[in-house]
């Protein structure tokens, strides 16, 4: 059948994903939509006028602008800061990854490190290396205050699990929110009270102009150090640009922080000469706290494309003015 219209039917799918999962995403998309319909960058060829949907993760800036009939972009992750920094980003809806699997994985990371701090595991690791059998006072979780910055889908899920473990959980968000069982503070005006109460600070904030550099020395000094956790601790599984690495080191060295578990960094991969790698009270992981199962992510893309094709609104779209 020859198409009469000069505008091709734009229903092909472009995949441009950096990282270890790129091949798997490609084969899952081909299996779901048929190989004919899937074009994989950098072998996608030109022109890209038949592309209706783009699945992007750390894709080159300017690429979506080369797809004149694009209907939607799927960000293959929760944080869309890399995508939103594209100066030529077309005005189509952008869908971010929101799924229970993703929330559960980040929650695993958060619960792991909250418990590591709470149960003084670093200290016991050191003792084991020296064959020292010595128990330290161990408060119950109900005596320890955990504060979560960022109360979206992931933050609320993590809050619920930490509460189920018995911790005293508070939250801070940009705008007022009601989360059952959680004491929620909001906005610049609510930040100091939230920090003064928090011993273990969990950051799940997106990178936006408002959050850039927020986790700095001045903020870390406001955390509660004399509580049952035995010192203030920081967990960041949000975005690296929210933290100031040198200030985290300074806070550890002056005692404002007792420990830090960091999955994200302003520069990734974390440069080999960063002192964070070797600091005895820092745990570094390679930005994998929220690695969602590729099968689930692509199923979710397919579900949303089906919505789009039925004329239904896309879910979990990004508000560009807000930045997430
Ligand atoms: C991971 O960092 C994500 O944004 O999903």
PDB file of C-alpha atoms and ligand atoms in Angstrom:
ATOM      1  CA  UNK A   1       0.000   0.000   0.000  1.00  0.00           C
ATOM      2  CA  UNK A   2       1.402   3.406  -0.889  1.00  0.00           C
ATOM      3  CA  UNK A   3       0.831   6.250   1.519  1.00  0.00           C
ATOM      4  CA  UNK A   4      -0.811   9.300  -0.031  1.00  0.00           C
ATOM      5  CA  UNK A   5       0.117  11.740   2.685  1.00  0.00           C
ATOM      6  CA  UNK A   6       3.488  13.498   2.665  1.00  0.00           C
ATOM      7  CA  UNK A   7       3.566  12.962   6.459  1.00  0.00           C
ATOM      8  CA  UNK A   8       4.614   9.369   7.068  1.00  0.00           C
ATOM      9  CA  UNK A   9       2.789   7.357   9.676  1.00  0.00           C
ATOM     10  CA  UNK A  10       5.078   7.990  12.598  1.00  0.00           C
ATOM     11  CA  UNK A  11       4.846   4.895  14.714  1.00  0.00           C
ATOM     12  CA  UNK A  12       8.440   3.652  14.722  1.00  0.00           C
ATOM     13  CA  UNK A  13      10.283   3.540  18.009  1.00  0.00           C
ATOM     14  CA  UNK A  14      13.740   4.977  18.495  1.00  0.00           C
ATOM     15  CA  UNK A  15      15.912   3.571  21.251  1.00  0.00           C
ATOM     16  CA  UNK A  16      18.947   5.568  22.344  1.00  0.00           C
ATOM     17  CA  UNK A  17      20.245   4.327  25.668  1.00  0.00           C
ATOM     18  CA  UNK A  18      23.703   4.464  27.118  1.00  0.00           C
ATOM     19  CA  UNK A  19      24.757   1.863  29.630  1.00  0.00           C
ATOM     20  CA  UNK A  20      24.909  -1.866  30.169  1.00  0.00           C
ATOM     21  CA  UNK A  21      21.213  -2.529  29.489  1.00  0.00           C
ATOM     22  CA  UNK A  22      21.084  -0.987  25.987  1.00  0.00           C
ATOM     23  CA  UNK A  23      21.223  -4.318  24.120  1.00  0.00           C
ATOM     24  CA  UNK A  24      18.601  -5.853  26.359  1.00  0.00           C
ATOM     25  CA  UNK A  25      16.257  -2.875  25.861  1.00  0.00           C
ATOM     26  CA  UNK A  26      16.683  -3.270  22.102  1.00  0.00           C
ATOM     27  CA  UNK A  27      15.812  -6.954  22.106  1.00  0.00           C
ATOM     28  CA  UNK A  28      12.859  -6.438  24.437  1.00  0.00           C
ATOM     29  CA  UNK A  29      11.495  -3.655  22.213  1.00  0.00           C
ATOM     30  CA  UNK A  30      11.959  -5.806  19.093  1.00  0.00           C
ATOM     31  CA  UNK A  31      10.208  -8.732  20.751  1.00  0.00           C
ATOM     32  CA  UNK A  32       7.327  -6.495  21.844  1.00  0.00           C
ATOM     33  CA  UNK A  33       6.874  -4.345  18.707  1.00  0.00           C
ATOM     34  CA  UNK A  34       8.591  -6.282  15.902  1.00  0.00           C
ATOM     35  CA  UNK A  35      12.073  -5.585  14.560  1.00  0.00           C
ATOM     36  CA  UNK A  36      10.688  -3.440  11.695  1.00  0.00           C
ATOM     37  CA  UNK A  37       9.298  -0.892  14.079  1.00  0.00           C
ATOM     38  CA  UNK A  38      12.387  -0.455  16.268  1.00  0.00           C
ATOM     39  CA  UNK A  39      15.398   1.691  15.331  1.00  0.00           C
ATOM     40  CA  UNK A  40      18.417   1.659  17.590  1.00  0.00           C
ATOM     41  CA  UNK A  41      20.766   4.629  17.796  1.00  0.00           C
ATOM     42  CA  UNK A  42      23.592   5.051  16.633  1.00  0.00           C
ATOM     43  CA  UNK A  43      22.587   2.727  13.773  1.00  0.00           C
ATOM     44  CA  UNK A  44      19.123   4.247  13.373  1.00  0.00           C
ATOM     45  CA  UNK A  45      19.955   5.925  10.029  1.00  0.00           C
ATOM     46  CA  UNK A  46      18.368   9.106   8.706  1.00  0.00           C
ATOM     47  CA  UNK A  47      15.868  10.556   8.213  1.00  0.00           C
ATOM     48  CA  UNK A  48      14.053   9.889  11.468  1.00  0.00           C
ATOM     49  CA  UNK A  49      10.701  11.081  10.134  1.00  0.00           C
ATOM     50  CA  UNK A  50       8.921   7.802  10.878  1.00  0.00           C
ATOM     51  CA  UNK A  51       9.824   7.921  14.576  1.00  0.00           C
ATOM     52  CA  UNK A  52       6.759   8.464  16.744  1.00  0.00           C
ATOM     53  CA  UNK A  53       8.201   7.414  20.090  1.00  0.00           C
ATOM     54  CA  UNK A  54      11.677   7.719  21.555  1.00  0.00           C
ATOM     55  CA  UNK A  55      12.984   5.677  24.485  1.00  0.00           C
ATOM     56  CA  UNK A  56      15.950   7.597  25.832  1.00  0.00           C
ATOM     57  CA  UNK A  57      18.534   7.252  28.578  1.00  0.00           C
ATOM     58  CA  UNK A  58      21.646   9.415  28.558  1.00  0.00           C
ATOM     59  CA  UNK A  59      21.004   9.894  24.842  1.00  0.00           C
ATOM     60  CA  UNK A  60      22.904  12.536  22.863  1.00  0.00           C
ATOM     61  CA  UNK A  61      21.357  15.974  23.112  1.00  0.00           C
ATOM     62  CA  UNK A  62      19.808  17.116  19.847  1.00  0.00           C
ATOM     63  CA  UNK A  63      18.713  13.591  18.856  1.00  0.00           C
ATOM     64  CA  UNK A  64      14.980  13.933  19.669  1.00  0.00           C
ATOM     65  CA  UNK A  65      14.902  17.217  17.730  1.00  0.00           C
ATOM     66  CA  UNK A  66      15.833  15.217  14.613  1.00  0.00           C
ATOM     67  CA  UNK A  67      12.529  13.289  14.839  1.00  0.00           C
ATOM     68  CA  UNK A  68       9.992  15.719  13.280  1.00  0.00           C
ATOM     69  CA  UNK A  69       6.933  13.551  14.011  1.00  0.00           C
ATOM     70  CA  UNK A  70       7.739  12.546  17.548  1.00  0.00           C
ATOM     71  CA  UNK A  71       4.645  12.058  19.735  1.00  0.00           C
ATOM     72  CA  UNK A  72       6.204  11.169  23.074  1.00  0.00           C
ATOM     73  CA  UNK A  73       9.509  10.544  24.799  1.00  0.00           C
ATOM     74  CA  UNK A  74       9.977   7.770  27.345  1.00  0.00           C
ATOM     75  CA  UNK A  75      12.743   8.479  29.820  1.00  0.00           C
ATOM     76  CA  UNK A  76      14.121   5.068  30.781  1.00  0.00           C
ATOM     77  CA  UNK A  77      14.568   6.068  34.408  1.00  0.00           C
ATOM     78  CA  UNK A  78      12.988   8.177  37.112  1.00  0.00           C
ATOM     79  CA  UNK A  79      15.218  11.252  36.936  1.00  0.00           C
ATOM     80  CA  UNK A  80      15.006  13.157  33.666  1.00  0.00           C
ATOM     81  CA  UNK A  81      17.634  15.832  34.356  1.00  0.00           C
ATOM     82  CA  UNK A  82      19.919  14.683  31.516  1.00  0.00           C
ATOM     83  CA  UNK A  83      17.037  14.795  29.039  1.00  0.00           C
ATOM     84  CA  UNK A  84      15.693  18.134  30.257  1.00  0.00           C
ATOM     85  CA  UNK A  85      19.151  19.689  29.823  1.00  0.00           C
ATOM     86  CA  UNK A  86      18.856  19.144  26.033  1.00  0.00           C
ATOM     87  CA  UNK A  87      18.593  22.708  24.627  1.00  0.00           C
ATOM     88  CA  UNK A  88      16.788  21.413  21.531  1.00  0.00           C
ATOM     89  CA  UNK A  89      14.290  19.191  23.341  1.00  0.00           C
ATOM     90  CA  UNK A  90      11.003  19.127  21.372  1.00  0.00           C
ATOM     91  CA  UNK A  91       7.819  20.099  23.210  1.00  0.00           C
ATOM     92  CA  UNK A  92       6.251  16.601  23.218  1.00  0.00           C
ATOM     93  CA  UNK A  93       5.149  14.862  26.442  1.00  0.00           C
ATOM     94  CA  UNK A  94       7.941  13.175  28.388  1.00  0.00           C
ATOM     95  CA  UNK A  95       7.061  10.114  30.442  1.00  0.00           C
ATOM     96  CA  UNK A  96       9.326   9.140  33.333  1.00  0.00           C
ATOM     97  CA  UNK A  97       9.665   5.686  34.837  1.00  0.00           C
ATOM     98  CA  UNK A  98       7.262   5.199  37.715  1.00  0.00           C
ATOM     99  CA  UNK A  99       6.735   1.627  38.864  1.00  0.00           C
ATOM    100  CA  UNK A 100       6.460  -0.315  42.063  1.00  0.00           C
ATOM    101  CA  UNK A 101       9.549  -2.345  41.067  1.00  0.00           C
ATOM    102  CA  UNK A 102      11.611   0.848  40.880  1.00  0.00           C
ATOM    103  CA  UNK A 103      10.263   2.119  44.207  1.00  0.00           C
ATOM    104  CA  UNK A 104      11.030  -1.225  45.827  1.00  0.00           C
ATOM    105  CA  UNK A 105      14.607  -1.305  44.572  1.00  0.00           C
ATOM    106  CA  UNK A 106      15.415   2.176  45.809  1.00  0.00           C
ATOM    107  CA  UNK A 107      13.695   1.299  49.075  1.00  0.00           C
ATOM    108  CA  UNK A 108      15.950  -1.777  49.411  1.00  0.00           C
ATOM    109  CA  UNK A 109      18.983   0.493  49.093  1.00  0.00           C
ATOM    110  CA  UNK A 110      17.602   2.996  51.584  1.00  0.00           C
ATOM    111  CA  UNK A 111      16.583   0.350  54.140  1.00  0.00           C
ATOM    112  CA  UNK A 112      19.949  -1.406  53.775  1.00  0.00           C
ATOM    113  CA  UNK A 113      21.925   1.722  54.587  1.00  0.00           C
ATOM    114  CA  UNK A 114      19.590   3.025  57.283  1.00  0.00           C
ATOM    115  CA  UNK A 115      20.018  -0.349  58.998  1.00  0.00           C
ATOM    116  CA  UNK A 116      23.792  -0.374  58.416  1.00  0.00           C
ATOM    117  CA  UNK A 117      24.070   2.943  60.258  1.00  0.00           C
ATOM    118  CA  UNK A 118      21.505   2.076  62.887  1.00  0.00           C
ATOM    119  CA  UNK A 119      23.129  -1.306  63.709  1.00  0.00           C
ATOM    120  CA  UNK A 120      26.688   0.195  63.680  1.00  0.00           C
ATOM    121  CA  UNK A 121      27.687  -2.326  61.016  1.00  0.00           C
ATOM    122  CA  UNK A 122      30.788  -0.402  59.877  1.00  0.00           C
ATOM    123  CA  UNK A 123      32.127  -0.561  63.393  1.00  0.00           C
ATOM    124  CA  UNK A 124      31.508  -4.314  63.604  1.00  0.00           C
ATOM    125  CA  UNK A 125      33.211  -4.795  60.216  1.00  0.00           C
ATOM    126  CA  UNK A 126      36.299  -3.046  61.604  1.00  0.00           C
ATOM    127  CA  UNK A 127      36.153  -5.115  64.766  1.00  0.00           C
ATOM    128  CA  UNK A 128      35.881  -8.324  62.754  1.00  0.00           C
ATOM    129  CA  UNK A 129      39.049  -7.475  60.835  1.00  0.00           C
ATOM    130  CA  UNK A 130      40.810  -7.182  64.212  1.00  0.00           C
ATOM    131  CA  UNK A 131      39.006 -10.235  65.724  1.00  0.00           C
ATOM    132  CA  UNK A 132      37.461  -8.009  68.410  1.00  0.00           C
ATOM    133  CA  UNK A 133      34.374  -9.438  70.158  1.00  0.00           C
ATOM    134  CA  UNK A 134      32.668  -6.394  71.630  1.00  0.00           C
ATOM    135  CA  UNK A 135      29.016  -5.383  71.646  1.00  0.00           C
ATOM    136  CA  UNK A 136      28.006  -1.720  71.672  1.00  0.00           C
ATOM    137  CA  UNK A 137      24.814  -0.229  73.075  1.00  0.00           C
ATOM    138  CA  UNK A 138      22.059  -0.802  70.524  1.00  0.00           C
ATOM    139  CA  UNK A 139      18.983   1.446  70.674  1.00  0.00           C
ATOM    140  CA  UNK A 140      15.737   0.288  69.077  1.00  0.00           C
ATOM    141  CA  UNK A 141      14.615   1.674  65.723  1.00  0.00           C
ATOM    142  CA  UNK A 142      11.821   3.534  67.475  1.00  0.00           C
ATOM    143  CA  UNK A 143      14.395   5.816  69.077  1.00  0.00           C
ATOM    144  CA  UNK A 144      15.978   6.824  65.747  1.00  0.00           C
ATOM    145  CA  UNK A 145      14.696   9.668  63.546  1.00  0.00           C
ATOM    146  CA  UNK A 146      14.986   9.171  59.795  1.00  0.00           C
ATOM    147  CA  UNK A 147      14.158  12.104  57.507  1.00  0.00           C
ATOM    148  CA  UNK A 148      13.376  11.657  53.821  1.00  0.00           C
ATOM    149  CA  UNK A 149      13.816  14.553  51.411  1.00  0.00           C
ATOM    150  CA  UNK A 150      11.619  14.020  48.372  1.00  0.00           C
ATOM    151  CA  UNK A 151       8.214  12.431  48.885  1.00  0.00           C
ATOM    152  CA  UNK A 152       7.253  11.268  45.411  1.00  0.00           C
ATOM    153  CA  UNK A 153       6.316   7.666  44.632  1.00  0.00           C
ATOM    154  CA  UNK A 154       9.718   6.367  45.741  1.00  0.00           C
ATOM    155  CA  UNK A 155      10.036   8.530  48.855  1.00  0.00           C
ATOM    156  CA  UNK A 156       6.588   7.584  50.097  1.00  0.00           C
ATOM    157  CA  UNK A 157       7.276   3.897  49.523  1.00  0.00           C
ATOM    158  CA  UNK A 158      10.589   4.074  51.393  1.00  0.00           C
ATOM    159  CA  UNK A 159       8.898   5.986  54.222  1.00  0.00           C
ATOM    160  CA  UNK A 160       6.295   3.240  54.625  1.00  0.00           C
ATOM    161  CA  UNK A 161       8.911   0.478  54.771  1.00  0.00           C
ATOM    162  CA  UNK A 162      11.090   2.375  57.266  1.00  0.00           C
ATOM    163  CA  UNK A 163       8.041   2.938  59.417  1.00  0.00           C
ATOM    164  CA  UNK A 164       7.244  -0.766  59.261  1.00  0.00           C
ATOM    165  CA  UNK A 165      10.792  -1.409  60.531  1.00  0.00           C
ATOM    166  CA  UNK A 166       9.926   0.796  63.462  1.00  0.00           C
ATOM    167  CA  UNK A 167      11.875   3.994  62.692  1.00  0.00           C
ATOM    168  CA  UNK A 168      10.503   7.435  63.446  1.00  0.00           C
ATOM    169  CA  UNK A 169      10.071   8.812  59.952  1.00  0.00           C
ATOM    170  CA  UNK A 170       9.615  12.415  58.866  1.00  0.00           C
ATOM    171  CA  UNK A 171       9.665  13.862  55.382  1.00  0.00           C
ATOM    172  CA  UNK A 172      10.390  17.066  53.562  1.00  0.00           C
ATOM    173  CA  UNK A 173       8.993  18.069  50.196  1.00  0.00           C
ATOM    174  CA  UNK A 174       8.945  21.156  48.018  1.00  0.00           C
ATOM    175  CA  UNK A 175       5.193  21.582  48.359  1.00  0.00           C
ATOM    176  CA  UNK A 176       2.827  20.548  51.189  1.00  0.00           C
ATOM    177  CA  UNK A 177       1.950  16.837  51.180  1.00  0.00           C
ATOM    178  CA  UNK A 178      -0.032  14.507  53.371  1.00  0.00           C
ATOM    179  CA  UNK A 179       1.539  11.089  53.892  1.00  0.00           C
ATOM    180  CA  UNK A 180      -0.198   8.835  56.420  1.00  0.00           C
ATOM    181  CA  UNK A 181       1.900   8.277  59.525  1.00  0.00           C
ATOM    182  CA  UNK A 182       4.680  10.639  58.414  1.00  0.00           C
ATOM    183  CA  UNK A 183       5.370  14.060  59.832  1.00  0.00           C
ATOM    184  CA  UNK A 184       5.774  16.136  56.652  1.00  0.00           C
ATOM    185  CA  UNK A 185       7.607  19.461  56.470  1.00  0.00           C
ATOM    186  CA  UNK A 186       7.731  21.520  53.313  1.00  0.00           C
ATOM    187  CA  UNK A 187       9.423  24.358  51.513  1.00  0.00           C
ATOM    188  CA  UNK A 188      12.360  26.499  52.572  1.00  0.00           C
ATOM    189  CA  UNK A 189      10.452  27.496  55.716  1.00  0.00           C
ATOM    190  CA  UNK A 190      10.080  23.900  56.882  1.00  0.00           C
ATOM    191  CA  UNK A 191      13.635  22.773  56.236  1.00  0.00           C
ATOM    192  CA  UNK A 192      15.399  23.731  59.470  1.00  0.00           C
ATOM    193  CA  UNK A 193      12.811  22.085  61.732  1.00  0.00           C
ATOM    194  CA  UNK A 194      13.005  18.936  59.607  1.00  0.00           C
ATOM    195  CA  UNK A 195      16.821  18.844  59.790  1.00  0.00           C
ATOM    196  CA  UNK A 196      16.980  19.576  63.513  1.00  0.00           C
ATOM    197  CA  UNK A 197      14.873  16.492  64.132  1.00  0.00           C
ATOM    198  CA  UNK A 198      16.604  14.196  61.575  1.00  0.00           C
ATOM    199  CA  UNK A 199      19.525  11.881  62.451  1.00  0.00           C
ATOM    200  CA  UNK A 200      19.627   9.756  59.297  1.00  0.00           C
ATOM    201  CA  UNK A 201      18.957  11.926  56.260  1.00  0.00           C
ATOM    202  CA  UNK A 202      17.762  10.153  53.105  1.00  0.00           C
ATOM    203  CA  UNK A 203      17.849  12.232  49.930  1.00  0.00           C
ATOM    204  CA  UNK A 204      15.617  11.143  47.047  1.00  0.00           C
ATOM    205  CA  UNK A 205      15.350  14.563  45.412  1.00  0.00           C
ATOM    206  CA  UNK A 206      15.558  15.133  41.665  1.00  0.00           C
ATOM    207  CA  UNK A 207      18.208  17.442  40.204  1.00  0.00           C
ATOM    208  CA  UNK A 208      16.598  20.787  39.448  1.00  0.00           C
ATOM    209  CA  UNK A 209      17.943  24.356  39.629  1.00  0.00           C
ATOM    210  CA  UNK A 210      16.324  24.550  43.099  1.00  0.00           C
ATOM    211  CA  UNK A 211      17.970  21.402  44.487  1.00  0.00           C
ATOM    212  CA  UNK A 212      21.451  21.880  43.007  1.00  0.00           C
ATOM    213  CA  UNK A 213      24.049  21.916  45.801  1.00  0.00           C
ATOM    214  CA  UNK A 214      21.378  21.732  48.513  1.00  0.00           C
ATOM    215  CA  UNK A 215      23.270  19.058  50.486  1.00  0.00           C
ATOM    216  CA  UNK A 216      26.079  21.388  51.483  1.00  0.00           C
ATOM    217  CA  UNK A 217      28.039  21.876  54.691  1.00  0.00           C
ATOM    218  CA  UNK A 218      25.615  24.476  56.098  1.00  0.00           C
ATOM    219  CA  UNK A 219      22.713  22.044  55.696  1.00  0.00           C
ATOM    220  CA  UNK A 220      24.584  18.998  57.019  1.00  0.00           C
ATOM    221  CA  UNK A 221      25.569  20.927  60.148  1.00  0.00           C
ATOM    222  CA  UNK A 222      21.867  21.334  60.982  1.00  0.00           C
ATOM    223  CA  UNK A 223      21.260  17.585  61.361  1.00  0.00           C
ATOM    224  CA  UNK A 224      20.746  16.126  64.814  1.00  0.00           C
ATOM    225  CA  UNK A 225      23.994  14.528  66.052  1.00  0.00           C
ATOM    226  CA  UNK A 226      23.161  13.651  69.643  1.00  0.00           C
ATOM    227  CA  UNK A 227      20.335  11.194  69.041  1.00  0.00           C
ATOM    228  CA  UNK A 228      20.112   7.421  69.319  1.00  0.00           C
ATOM    229  CA  UNK A 229      21.681   6.864  65.882  1.00  0.00           C
ATOM    230  CA  UNK A 230      25.021   7.859  67.411  1.00  0.00           C
ATOM    231  CA  UNK A 231      25.707  10.682  64.939  1.00  0.00           C
ATOM    232  CA  UNK A 232      24.132  12.150  61.827  1.00  0.00           C
ATOM    233  CA  UNK A 233      24.280  10.112  58.611  1.00  0.00           C
ATOM    234  CA  UNK A 234      23.529  10.881  54.975  1.00  0.00           C
ATOM    235  CA  UNK A 235      22.123   8.551  52.320  1.00  0.00           C
ATOM    236  CA  UNK A 236      21.800   9.944  48.792  1.00  0.00           C
ATOM    237  CA  UNK A 237      20.008   7.842  46.190  1.00  0.00           C
ATOM    238  CA  UNK A 238      18.486  10.849  44.408  1.00  0.00           C
ATOM    239  CA  UNK A 239      20.775  12.837  42.172  1.00  0.00           C
ATOM    240  CA  UNK A 240      24.448  13.685  42.579  1.00  0.00           C
ATOM    241  CA  UNK A 241      24.122  17.345  41.664  1.00  0.00           C
ATOM    242  CA  UNK A 242      22.087  17.840  44.838  1.00  0.00           C
ATOM    243  CA  UNK A 243      25.213  17.133  46.925  1.00  0.00           C
ATOM    244  CA  UNK A 244      28.529  18.945  47.294  1.00  0.00           C
ATOM    245  CA  UNK A 245      31.169  16.210  47.587  1.00  0.00           C
ATOM    246  CA  UNK A 246      33.804  18.403  49.272  1.00  0.00           C
ATOM    247  CA  UNK A 247      31.234  19.520  51.855  1.00  0.00           C
ATOM    248  CA  UNK A 248      30.355  15.902  52.678  1.00  0.00           C
ATOM    249  CA  UNK A 249      34.040  15.183  53.337  1.00  0.00           C
ATOM    250  CA  UNK A 250      34.297  18.353  55.452  1.00  0.00           C
ATOM    251  CA  UNK A 251      31.160  17.393  57.421  1.00  0.00           C
ATOM    252  CA  UNK A 252      32.574  13.905  58.085  1.00  0.00           C
ATOM    253  CA  UNK A 253      35.925  15.289  59.147  1.00  0.00           C
ATOM    254  CA  UNK A 254      34.483  17.883  61.530  1.00  0.00           C
ATOM    255  CA  UNK A 255      31.918  15.467  63.018  1.00  0.00           C
ATOM    256  CA  UNK A 256      28.747  16.988  61.580  1.00  0.00           C
ATOM    257  CA  UNK A 257      28.297  13.647  59.810  1.00  0.00           C
ATOM    258  CA  UNK A 258      29.162  10.231  61.207  1.00  0.00           C
ATOM    259  CA  UNK A 259      28.777   8.397  57.903  1.00  0.00           C
ATOM    260  CA  UNK A 260      27.532   8.634  54.332  1.00  0.00           C
ATOM    261  CA  UNK A 261      26.191   6.137  51.793  1.00  0.00           C
ATOM    262  CA  UNK A 262      26.235   7.642  48.325  1.00  0.00           C
ATOM    263  CA  UNK A 263      24.871   6.104  45.150  1.00  0.00           C
ATOM    264  CA  UNK A 264      25.038   9.300  43.086  1.00  0.00           C
ATOM    265  CA  UNK A 265      27.655  11.985  42.448  1.00  0.00           C
ATOM    266  CA  UNK A 266      27.891  15.327  40.651  1.00  0.00           C
ATOM    267  CA  UNK A 267      30.405  13.705  38.265  1.00  0.00           C
ATOM    268  CA  UNK A 268      29.743  10.086  37.251  1.00  0.00           C
ATOM    269  CA  UNK A 269      31.536   7.772  37.166  1.00  0.00           C
ATOM    270  CA  UNK A 270      33.039   9.107  40.395  1.00  0.00           C
ATOM    271  CA  UNK A 271      36.614  10.145  39.448  1.00  0.00           C
ATOM    272  CA  UNK A 272      39.298   7.752  40.746  1.00  0.00           C
ATOM    273  CA  UNK A 273      40.964  10.573  42.667  1.00  0.00           C
ATOM    274  CA  UNK A 274      37.831  11.517  44.626  1.00  0.00           C
ATOM    275  CA  UNK A 275      38.542  11.237  48.370  1.00  0.00           C
ATOM    276  CA  UNK A 276      35.055   9.730  48.759  1.00  0.00           C
ATOM    277  CA  UNK A 277      36.355   6.394  47.398  1.00  0.00           C
ATOM    278  CA  UNK A 278      38.787   6.005  50.257  1.00  0.00           C
ATOM    279  CA  UNK A 279      37.059   7.755  53.139  1.00  0.00           C
ATOM    280  CA  UNK A 280      36.637   5.194  55.955  1.00  0.00           C
ATOM    281  CA  UNK A 281      33.091   6.314  56.734  1.00  0.00           C
ATOM    282  CA  UNK A 282      31.744   6.554  53.183  1.00  0.00           C
ATOM    283  CA  UNK A 283      30.054   3.817  51.159  1.00  0.00           C
ATOM    284  CA  UNK A 284      30.145   4.373  47.402  1.00  0.00           C
ATOM    285  CA  UNK A 285      27.899   2.521  44.929  1.00  0.00           C
ATOM    286  CA  UNK A 286      27.824   3.091  41.139  1.00  0.00           C
ATOM    287  CA  UNK A 287      24.413   4.754  40.717  1.00  0.00           C
ATOM    288  CA  UNK A 288      22.531   1.471  40.748  1.00  0.00           C
ATOM    289  CA  UNK A 289      20.127   1.932  43.665  1.00  0.00           C
ATOM    290  CA  UNK A 290      17.202   2.317  41.276  1.00  0.00           C
ATOM    291  CA  UNK A 291      18.038  -0.116  38.487  1.00  0.00           C
ATOM    292  CA  UNK A 292      14.555  -1.187  37.435  1.00  0.00           C
ATOM    293  CA  UNK A 293      14.103  -4.555  35.645  1.00  0.00           C
ATOM    294  CA  UNK A 294      14.369  -3.809  31.883  1.00  0.00           C
ATOM    295  CA  UNK A 295      11.467  -6.203  31.170  1.00  0.00           C
ATOM    296  CA  UNK A 296       9.188  -4.196  33.451  1.00  0.00           C
ATOM    297  CA  UNK A 297      10.353  -0.878  32.055  1.00  0.00           C
ATOM    298  CA  UNK A 298       9.694  -1.890  28.441  1.00  0.00           C
ATOM    299  CA  UNK A 299       6.295  -3.388  29.360  1.00  0.00           C
ATOM    300  CA  UNK A 300       5.482  -0.015  30.909  1.00  0.00           C
ATOM    301  CA  UNK A 301       6.586   1.790  27.704  1.00  0.00           C
ATOM    302  CA  UNK A 302       4.338  -0.561  25.702  1.00  0.00           C
ATOM    303  CA  UNK A 303       1.400   0.100  28.035  1.00  0.00           C
ATOM    304  CA  UNK A 304       1.811   3.837  27.605  1.00  0.00           C
ATOM    305  CA  UNK A 305       2.239   3.641  23.804  1.00  0.00           C
ATOM    306  CA  UNK A 306      -1.014   1.643  23.714  1.00  0.00           C
ATOM    307  CA  UNK A 307      -2.685   4.437  25.714  1.00  0.00           C
ATOM    308  CA  UNK A 308      -1.329   7.025  23.302  1.00  0.00           C
ATOM    309  CA  UNK A 309      -2.616   5.056  20.315  1.00  0.00           C
ATOM    310  CA  UNK A 310      -6.067   4.828  21.907  1.00  0.00           C
ATOM    311  CA  UNK A 311      -6.058   8.607  22.325  1.00  0.00           C
ATOM    312  CA  UNK A 312      -5.743   8.396  26.123  1.00  0.00           C
ATOM    313  CA  UNK A 313      -3.491  10.804  28.006  1.00  0.00           C
ATOM    314  CA  UNK A 314      -0.043   9.556  28.948  1.00  0.00           C
ATOM    315  CA  UNK A 315       0.618   8.931  32.625  1.00  0.00           C
ATOM    316  CA  UNK A 316       3.550  10.145  34.735  1.00  0.00           C
ATOM    317  CA  UNK A 317       4.499  12.940  32.396  1.00  0.00           C
ATOM    318  CA  UNK A 318       7.144  15.427  33.431  1.00  0.00           C
ATOM    319  CA  UNK A 319       6.262  18.980  34.310  1.00  0.00           C
ATOM    320  CA  UNK A 320       9.033  20.885  32.543  1.00  0.00           C
ATOM    321  CA  UNK A 321       8.613  24.030  34.629  1.00  0.00           C
ATOM    322  CA  UNK A 322       9.012  21.996  37.816  1.00  0.00           C
ATOM    323  CA  UNK A 323      11.922  20.020  36.357  1.00  0.00           C
ATOM    324  CA  UNK A 324      10.694  16.471  37.188  1.00  0.00           C
TER     325      UNK A 324
HETATM  326  C1  LIG B   1      18.045   6.388  38.145  1.00  0.00           C
HETATM  327  O1  LIG B   1      18.856   7.092  38.612  1.00  0.00           O
HETATM  328  C2  LIG B   1      16.786   6.858  37.681  1.00  0.00           C
HETATM  329  O2  LIG B   1      16.613   8.066  37.586  1.00  0.00           O
HETATM  330  O3  LIG B   1      15.916   6.026  37.400  1.00  0.00           O
END
